[in-house]
CSV table of C-alpha atoms in Angstrom, one decimal:
chain,number,residue,atom,x,y,z
X,7,MET,CA,118.9,137.0,125.7
X,8,THR,CA,120.7,135.0,123.1
X,9,ASP,CA,119.1,132.6,120.7
X,10,GLY,CA,119.9,129.6,122.9
X,11,ARG,CA,120.5,129.0,126.5
X,12,GLN,CA,121.1,125.9,128.5
X,13,ARG,CA,121.4,125.3,132.2
X,14,VAL,CA,122.1,122.0,133.9
X,15,ALA,CA,120.6,121.8,137.4
X,16,ASP,CA,122.4,120.7,140.4
X,17,GLY,CA,122.1,117.1,141.4
X,18,GLY,CA,121.1,115.5,138.1
X,19,ASP,CA,120.8,115.7,134.4
X,20,GLU,CA,117.6,117.7,134.5
X,21,ARG,CA,118.1,120.8,132.2
X,22,GLU,CA,116.3,123.8,131.0
X,23,ARG,CA,116.7,125.1,127.5
X,24,VAL,CA,115.2,128.3,126.0
X,25,THR,CA,115.3,128.6,122.2
X,26,ASP,CA,113.4,130.4,119.6
X,27,GLY,CA,111.1,127.4,119.2
X,28,GLY,CA,110.0,127.2,122.8
X,29,VAL,CA,111.0,126.2,126.3
X,30,GLU,CA,112.1,122.9,127.8
X,31,ALA,CA,112.7,122.8,131.6
X,32,ASP,CA,113.1,120.2,134.2
X,33,GLY,CA,115.6,121.6,136.7
X,34,GLU,CA,114.8,121.6,140.4
X,35,ARG,CA,116.3,122.6,143.7
X,36,ALA,CA,116.7,120.2,146.6
X,37,HIS,CA,115.0,120.8,149.9
X,38,GLY,CA,114.2,118.9,153.0
X,39,GLY,CA,117.5,117.2,153.8
X,40,ALA,CA,120.2,118.0,156.2
X,41,GLY,CA,122.9,120.2,154.9
X,42,GLY,CA,122.9,122.4,151.8
X,43,GLY,CA,125.4,120.8,149.5
X,44,GLY,CA,124.5,120.4,145.9
X,45,GLY,CA,126.0,118.3,143.2
X,46,SER,CA,125.3,114.8,142.3
X,47,GLY,CA,125.5,113.8,146.0
X,48,GLY,CA,122.1,115.4,146.7
X,49,GLY,CA,120.5,113.3,144.0
X,50,LEU,CA,122.1,110.1,145.2
X,51,ARG,CA,121.1,110.7,148.8
X,52,GLY,CA,117.5,111.3,147.6
X,53,LEU,CA,117.6,108.1,145.5
X,54,SER,CA,119.1,106.1,148.3
X,55,GLY,CA,116.4,107.2,150.8
X,56,ARG,CA,113.7,106.1,148.5
X,57,LEU,CA,115.5,102.9,147.7
X,58,LEU,CA,115.9,102.2,151.4
X,59,VAL,CA,112.2,102.6,151.9
X,60,ALA,CA,111.4,100.2,149.0
X,61,LEU,CA,114.0,97.6,150.2
X,62,ALA,CA,112.8,97.8,153.8
X,63,ALA,CA,109.2,97.2,152.7
X,64,VAL,CA,110.2,94.2,150.4
X,65,GLY,CA,112.5,92.8,153.1
X,66,LEU,CA,109.9,93.0,155.8
X,67,LEU,CA,107.3,91.4,153.6
X,68,ALA,CA,109.7,88.6,152.7
X,69,LEU,CA,110.5,87.9,156.4
X,70,LEU,CA,106.8,87.8,157.2
X,71,GLY,CA,106.3,85.3,154.3
X,72,VAL,CA,109.1,83.0,155.6
X,73,ALA,CA,107.6,83.2,159.1
X,74,ALA,CA,104.1,82.5,157.7
X,75,VAL,CA,105.4,79.3,155.9
X,76,VAL,CA,107.1,78.1,159.1
X,77,ALA,CA,104.2,78.9,161.4
X,78,PRO,CA,101.0,79.6,159.4
X,79,GLU,CA,98.8,79.7,162.5
X,80,SER,CA,100.9,82.1,164.4
X,81,SER,CA,100.2,85.8,164.7
X,82,VAL,CA,102.9,86.5,162.1
X,83,GLY,CA,101.4,84.0,159.8
X,84,ARG,CA,98.0,85.4,160.1
X,85,LEU,CA,99.3,88.9,159.6
X,86,PHE,CA,101.0,87.9,156.4
X,87,GLY,CA,97.7,86.4,155.2
X,88,VAL,CA,96.0,89.7,155.8
X,89,ILE,CA,98.6,91.7,153.9
X,90,VAL,CA,98.6,89.5,150.8
X,91,SER,CA,94.8,88.9,150.7
X,92,THR,CA,92.7,90.0,147.8
X,93,SER,CA,90.4,92.0,150.1
X,94,THR,CA,93.4,94.0,151.4
X,95,LEU,CA,94.5,94.9,147.8
X,96,ALA,CA,90.9,95.9,147.0
X,97,ALA,CA,90.8,98.2,150.0
X,98,THR,CA,94.2,99.6,149.1
X,99,LEU,CA,93.0,100.5,145.6
X,100,ARG,CA,89.8,102.0,147.0
X,101,LEU,CA,91.6,104.1,149.6
X,102,SER,CA,94.3,105.2,147.1
X,103,VAL,CA,91.8,106.9,144.7
X,104,PRO,CA,91.3,110.3,146.5
X,105,ILE,CA,94.9,110.6,147.5
X,106,VAL,CA,96.3,109.9,144.0
X,107,PHE,CA,94.0,112.4,142.3
X,108,ALA,CA,94.8,115.0,144.9
X,109,ALA,CA,98.5,114.2,144.5
X,110,LEU,CA,98.3,114.6,140.7
X,111,GLY,CA,96.7,118.0,141.2
X,112,GLY,CA,99.3,119.0,143.6
X,113,ILE,CA,102.1,118.0,141.1
X,114,PHE,CA,100.6,120.2,138.3
X,115,ALA,CA,100.1,123.2,140.6
X,116,GLU,CA,103.6,123.1,142.3
X,117,LYS,CA,105.4,122.2,139.0
X,118,SER,CA,104.0,125.5,137.7
X,119,GLY,CA,105.3,127.4,140.7
X,120,VAL,CA,102.2,127.6,142.8
X,121,ILE,CA,102.3,125.6,146.1
X,122,ASN,CA,98.8,124.3,146.7
X,123,ILE,CA,98.5,122.9,150.2
X,124,GLY,CA,94.7,123.4,150.1
X,125,LEU,CA,94.2,120.0,148.5
X,126,GLU,CA,92.4,118.8,151.7
X,127,GLY,CA,89.9,121.6,151.3
X,128,LEU,CA,89.3,120.7,147.6
X,129,LEU,CA,88.6,117.1,148.5
X,130,ILE,CA,86.2,118.2,151.2
X,131,ILE,CA,84.1,120.6,149.1
X,132,SER,CA,84.0,118.2,146.1
X,133,ALA,CA,82.8,115.3,148.3
X,134,PHE,CA,79.9,117.3,149.7
X,135,ALA,CA,79.0,118.9,146.3
X,136,ALA,CA,79.0,115.5,144.6
X,137,ILE,CA,76.5,114.0,147.1
X,138,TYR,CA,74.3,117.1,147.1
X,139,GLY,CA,74.4,117.3,143.3
X,140,THR,CA,73.4,113.6,143.1
X,141,ASP,CA,70.6,114.1,145.7
X,142,VAL,CA,69.2,117.1,143.7
X,143,THR,CA,69.5,115.7,140.2
X,144,GLY,CA,69.1,112.0,140.8
X,145,SER,CA,72.1,111.3,138.6
X,146,LEU,CA,75.5,110.0,139.8
X,147,LEU,CA,77.2,111.4,136.7
X,148,ALA,CA,75.7,114.9,137.3
X,149,GLY,CA,76.7,114.7,140.9
X,150,PHE,CA,80.2,113.7,140.0
X,151,LEU,CA,80.5,116.7,137.6
X,152,ILE,CA,79.0,119.1,140.2
X,153,GLY,CA,81.6,117.9,142.7
X,154,VAL,CA,84.4,118.5,140.2
X,155,LEU,CA,83.0,121.9,139.4
X,156,ALA,CA,82.9,122.9,143.0
X,157,SER,CA,86.5,121.9,143.6
X,158,THR,CA,87.5,123.7,140.4
X,159,ALA,CA,85.7,126.9,141.5
X,160,LEU,CA,87.5,126.9,144.9
X,161,SER,CA,90.9,126.3,143.2
X,162,GLY,CA,90.1,129.2,140.9
X,163,LEU,CA,89.6,131.4,143.9
X,164,PHE,CA,92.9,130.2,145.3
X,165,ALA,CA,94.6,130.9,141.9
X,166,VAL,CA,93.2,134.5,141.8
X,167,VAL,CA,94.3,135.3,145.3
X,168,CYS,CA,97.8,133.9,144.8
X,169,ILE,CA,98.5,134.9,141.1
X,170,GLU,CA,96.6,138.1,140.7
X,171,PHE,CA,96.8,139.5,144.2
X,172,ARG,CA,100.2,137.8,145.0
X,173,ALA,CA,99.1,136.4,148.4
X,174,ASP,CA,101.3,134.1,150.4
X,175,GLN,CA,100.6,130.7,148.9
X,176,ILE,CA,100.9,128.7,152.1
X,177,ILE,CA,98.5,131.0,154.0
X,178,ALA,CA,96.1,131.0,151.1
X,179,GLY,CA,96.2,127.2,150.9
X,180,LEU,CA,95.5,126.9,154.6
X,181,ALA,CA,92.6,129.3,154.1
X,182,ILE,CA,91.1,127.2,151.4
X,183,TRP,CA,91.3,124.2,153.7
X,184,LEU,CA,89.6,126.0,156.6
X,185,ILE,CA,86.9,127.5,154.3
X,186,ALA,CA,86.0,124.0,153.0
X,187,LEU,CA,86.3,122.5,156.5
X,188,GLY,CA,83.7,124.9,157.8
X,189,LEU,CA,81.5,125.5,154.7
X,190,ALA,CA,80.8,121.8,153.8
X,191,PRO,CA,79.5,120.8,157.2
X,192,PHE,CA,77.6,124.1,157.5
X,193,LEU,CA,75.8,123.5,154.2
X,194,SER,CA,75.1,120.0,155.2
X,195,GLN,CA,73.6,121.3,158.5
X,196,VAL,CA,71.4,123.8,156.5
X,197,VAL,CA,70.2,121.3,153.9
X,198,TYR,CA,70.1,118.0,155.8
X,199,GLY,CA,69.8,119.1,159.4
X,200,GLY,CA,73.1,117.7,160.4
X,201,PRO,CA,76.8,117.4,159.5
X,202,ASN,CA,76.1,114.2,157.6
X,203,THR,CA,74.1,114.2,154.3
X,204,ASP,CA,71.5,111.7,153.3
X,205,SER,CA,72.7,108.6,151.5
X,206,VAL,CA,72.8,108.2,147.7
X,207,ASP,CA,73.6,105.3,145.4
X,208,THR,CA,77.2,104.2,145.1
X,209,LEU,CA,79.0,103.6,141.8
X,210,GLY,CA,79.3,99.8,142.2
X,211,THR,CA,82.1,97.8,140.5
X,212,TRP,CA,83.2,96.9,137.0
X,213,THR,CA,84.3,93.3,136.8
X,214,VAL,CA,86.6,91.9,134.0
X,215,PRO,CA,85.6,88.2,133.5
X,216,VAL,CA,88.3,85.6,134.1
X,217,LEU,CA,90.9,88.2,135.2
X,218,ALA,CA,88.8,89.0,138.3
X,219,ASP,CA,89.3,85.4,139.4
X,220,VAL,CA,93.1,85.6,139.5
X,221,PRO,CA,94.3,85.2,143.1
X,222,LEU,CA,95.3,88.5,144.8
X,223,LEU,CA,95.6,90.6,141.5
X,224,GLY,CA,92.0,89.8,140.7
X,225,ALA,CA,91.1,92.8,142.9
X,226,VAL,CA,92.5,95.1,140.2
X,227,PHE,CA,89.9,93.8,137.7
X,228,ASP,CA,86.9,93.9,140.1
X,229,ALA,CA,86.9,97.5,141.2
X,230,ALA,CA,84.8,100.6,141.1
X,231,PRO,CA,85.1,102.9,138.0
X,232,PRO,CA,87.3,105.5,139.9
X,233,VAL,CA,90.0,102.9,140.4
X,234,TYR,CA,90.3,102.4,136.6
X,235,LEU,CA,90.1,106.1,136.1
X,236,MET,CA,92.9,106.6,138.6
X,237,PHE,CA,95.3,104.5,136.6
X,238,VAL,CA,94.3,106.3,133.4
X,239,ALA,CA,94.8,109.7,135.1
X,240,VAL,CA,98.3,108.7,136.3
X,241,ALA,CA,99.4,107.7,132.8
X,242,ALA,CA,97.8,110.8,131.3
X,243,ALA,CA,99.4,113.1,133.8
X,244,TRP,CA,102.9,111.6,133.2
X,245,TYR,CA,102.4,112.0,129.4
X,246,THR,CA,101.1,115.5,129.7
X,247,LEU,CA,104.0,116.7,131.9
X,248,ASN,CA,106.7,115.0,129.9
X,249,ARG,CA,105.6,114.8,126.3
X,250,THR,CA,103.4,117.8,125.6
X,251,ALA,CA,104.0,121.5,125.0
X,252,PHE,CA,101.7,122.3,128.0
X,253,GLY,CA,103.8,120.1,130.2
X,254,ARG,CA,107.0,121.9,129.2
X,255,TRP,CA,105.3,125.2,129.9
X,256,VAL,CA,104.2,124.1,133.3
X,257,ARG,CA,107.7,122.9,134.2
X,258,ALA,CA,109.3,126.0,132.8
X,259,SER,CA,106.8,128.2,134.8
X,260,GLY,CA,108.0,126.6,138.0
X,261,GLU,CA,111.7,126.5,137.1
X,262,ASN,CA,112.4,129.8,135.2
X,263,PRO,CA,109.3,131.8,134.5
X,264,ARG,CA,111.4,134.6,133.0
X,265,ALA,CA,112.7,132.3,130.4
X,266,LEU,CA,109.1,131.1,129.6
X,267,ASP,CA,108.0,134.8,129.4
X,268,THR,CA,110.9,135.5,127.0
X,269,ALA,CA,109.8,132.7,124.8
X,270,GLY,CA,106.4,134.4,124.4
X,271,VAL,CA,104.3,132.2,126.7
X,272,ASP,CA,102.1,133.9,129.3
X,273,VAL,CA,103.3,132.7,132.7
X,274,SER,CA,100.2,133.7,134.6
X,275,ARG,CA,97.9,131.8,132.1
X,276,VAL,CA,100.0,128.7,132.5
X,277,ARG,CA,99.8,128.9,136.3
X,278,TYR,CA,96.1,129.6,136.2
X,279,ALA,CA,95.6,126.5,134.0
X,280,ALA,CA,97.8,124.3,136.3
X,281,VAL,CA,96.0,125.4,139.5
X,282,LEU,CA,92.6,124.9,137.9
X,283,LEU,CA,93.7,121.5,136.7
X,284,SER,CA,94.6,120.7,140.3
X,285,GLY,CA,91.1,121.6,141.2
X,286,VAL,CA,89.7,119.3,138.5
X,287,LEU,CA,91.8,116.4,139.6
X,288,SER,CA,91.1,116.9,143.3
X,289,GLY,CA,87.4,117.1,142.4
X,290,PHE,CA,87.6,113.7,140.9
X,291,GLY,CA,89.2,112.4,144.1
X,292,GLY,CA,86.7,114.0,146.4
X,293,ALA,CA,83.7,112.9,144.4
X,294,ALA,CA,85.1,109.3,144.2
X,295,LEU,CA,85.6,109.3,147.9
X,296,ALA,CA,82.0,110.4,148.6
X,297,PHE,CA,80.5,107.9,146.1
X,298,ASN,CA,82.5,105.1,147.8
X,299,ILE,CA,80.1,105.1,150.7
X,300,GLY,CA,77.3,107.1,149.1
X,301,GLN,CA,77.3,109.8,151.8
X,302,PHE,CA,79.2,112.9,153.0
X,303,THR,CA,80.1,112.8,156.7
X,304,GLY,CA,81.2,116.2,158.1
X,305,ASN,CA,82.0,115.3,161.7
X,306,GLY,CA,85.4,116.4,163.0
X,307,PRO,CA,88.0,116.5,160.2
X,308,THR,CA,85.2,115.2,157.8
X,309,MET,CA,85.3,111.9,155.9
X,310,VAL,CA,88.4,113.2,154.1
X,311,ASN,CA,90.4,112.9,157.3
X,312,GLY,CA,93.8,114.2,156.2
X,313,LYS,CA,93.9,112.5,152.8
X,314,GLY,CA,94.8,115.8,151.1
X,315,PHE,CA,97.8,116.3,153.3
X,316,ILE,CA,98.9,112.7,152.8
X,317,ALA,CA,98.6,113.4,149.0
X,318,ILE,CA,101.3,116.2,149.5
X,319,VAL,CA,103.6,113.7,151.2
X,320,ALA,CA,102.9,111.2,148.4
X,321,TYR,CA,103.9,113.5,145.5
X,322,LEU,CA,107.0,114.7,147.5
X,323,PHE,CA,108.0,111.1,148.1
X,324,GLY,CA,107.4,110.4,144.5
X,325,ASN,CA,109.6,113.4,143.5
X,326,TYR,CA,106.8,115.1,141.5
X,327,ASN,CA,106.5,112.0,139.3
X,328,PRO,CA,102.9,110.8,138.8
X,329,VAL,CA,104.0,107.2,138.8
X,330,GLY,CA,106.0,107.8,141.9
X,331,ALA,CA,103.1,109.4,143.6
X,332,LEU,CA,100.9,106.4,142.7
X,333,GLY,CA,103.5,104.0,144.3
X,334,SER,CA,103.9,106.0,147.5
X,335,THR,CA,100.1,106.3,147.8
X,336,MET,CA,99.7,102.6,147.4
X,337,LEU,CA,102.2,102.2,150.3
X,338,PHE,CA,100.3,104.5,152.6
X,339,ALA,CA,96.9,103.2,151.5
X,340,GLY,CA,98.1,99.6,151.9
X,341,LEU,CA,99.1,100.2,155.5
X,342,ASP,CA,95.8,101.9,156.1
X,343,ALA,CA,93.9,98.9,154.7
X,344,VAL,CA,96.0,96.5,156.8
X,345,GLN,CA,95.3,98.5,160.0
X,346,LEU,CA,91.5,98.4,159.2
X,347,ARG,CA,91.7,94.6,158.9
X,348,LEU,CA,93.7,94.2,162.0
X,349,GLN,CA,91.1,96.1,164.0
X,350,THR,CA,88.5,93.6,163.1
X,351,GLN,CA,90.6,90.5,163.6
X,352,GLN,CA,92.7,91.3,166.7
X,353,ILE,CA,95.7,89.5,165.4
X,354,LEU,CA,98.4,91.4,167.1
X,355,GLY,CA,96.6,91.8,170.5
X,356,VAL,CA,97.4,95.5,170.7
X,357,PRO,CA,94.8,98.3,171.3
X,358,ASP,CA,92.9,99.6,168.3
X,359,ALA,CA,94.1,103.1,169.0
X,360,LEU,CA,97.7,102.0,168.5
X,361,VAL,CA,96.9,100.1,165.3
X,362,GLN,CA,95.2,103.2,163.8
X,363,THR,CA,98.5,105.1,164.0
X,364,ILE,CA,100.3,102.7,161.6
X,365,PRO,CA,99.8,104.7,158.4
X,366,PHE,CA,100.7,108.0,160.1
X,367,VAL,CA,103.9,106.6,161.6
X,368,ALA,CA,104.8,105.3,158.2
X,369,VAL,CA,104.4,108.8,156.8
X,370,ILE,CA,106.9,110.2,159.4
X,371,VAL,CA,109.4,107.4,158.8
X,372,VAL,CA,109.2,107.9,155.0
X,373,LEU,CA,109.8,111.7,155.4
X,374,ALA,CA,112.8,111.0,157.7
X,375,LEU,CA,114.4,108.4,155.4
X,376,VAL,CA,113.8,110.1,152.0
X,377,GLY,CA,115.9,113.1,153.1
X,378,ARG,CA,115.8,115.3,150.0
X,379,THR,CA,113.0,116.2,147.7
X,380,ARG,CA,113.8,118.3,144.7
X,381,ILE,CA,111.2,121.1,144.4
X,382,PRO,CA,110.8,123.5,141.4
X,383,GLU,CA,113.2,126.4,141.5
X,384,ALA,CA,110.4,129.1,141.4
X,385,ALA,CA,107.8,127.3,143.6
X,386,GLY,CA,106.1,129.8,145.8
X,387,GLU,CA,107.5,132.8,144.0
X,388,HIS,CA,105.3,135.4,142.3
X,389,TYR,CA,106.0,136.5,138.8
X,390,GLU,CA,104.7,139.3,136.5
X,391,SER,CA,105.5,139.6,132.9
X,392,GLY,CA,108.5,141.8,132.3
X,393,GLU,CA,110.0,141.3,135.8
X,394,GLU,CA,113.8,141.4,136.1
């Protein structure tokens, strides 16, 4: 290989460069849309899809606002009041926490070339472990760390199976989910005599004086500690991916692992680190979810109830950008918060079962409108040092 090499990826100005000093990579391939054409058109179609979703959401909210002004006591007016209420924003932030953390973990894993669809399982096992750890030690902090450790250990198992033994990453991810889905309720049954654990203390809230009294936005300054940690994690994840050597290694590992190997960086170590980091972040999300109510409930799909899979949709919609993943999660969580309020107030006069489908219908609509998501070039592909 020559001293310098540069490749401009299809559909954008992302580029990969391998030099004597290291690796820089951010090229991706487009998937998920109709047709297989490349070029700048693919990037524009992806952008227009996301822009369409954003404009539709803003436009619908504006129409509801106008209707609320004209007829504040109507069903539409009351619906708008629910949407822009402080309690709805507070619920949105609370519901966003586990999804955002899992999405950040998924970004690091997949950016490195390992597709981790076992995020749901990581949330489940960390939620149970956090409650059990707190129950045993009597410390919320210790329980939180035990939850993170459990998730990290399970992600480590996933990493060994996929990286060392070259297992199919999709099947391995599903196995992680199924293991956690069966193991956590089983352990709860053994320890507590049922699928639900005993209750422990919750984390409470941190209130910022004055700012907490601001209409609507005051909910941001009167929230549980994991909410503040979520915003810090998003900023830290973005900075790590885009401004650090480790972030460049992660992106290169998922784009052109051979180039990273040539630059003298161990691809397997980078992928192990990224997958373990996904376990740490998912552990934060699962523990935060459990401490939100102070209990692990293992009935049916457990208290996680699909949040790990929604996290995958969130980071795909956000195009592997931590900030984009936060925004898409806020959209889904906001709709979930609204449907919870609508069930208690009976504003629309429709069955609760139909109202409960709102967030999931939104996921389907978003996936249909976004069209293309650019995934790392080597995602899902195995690599060993020296491979040609």
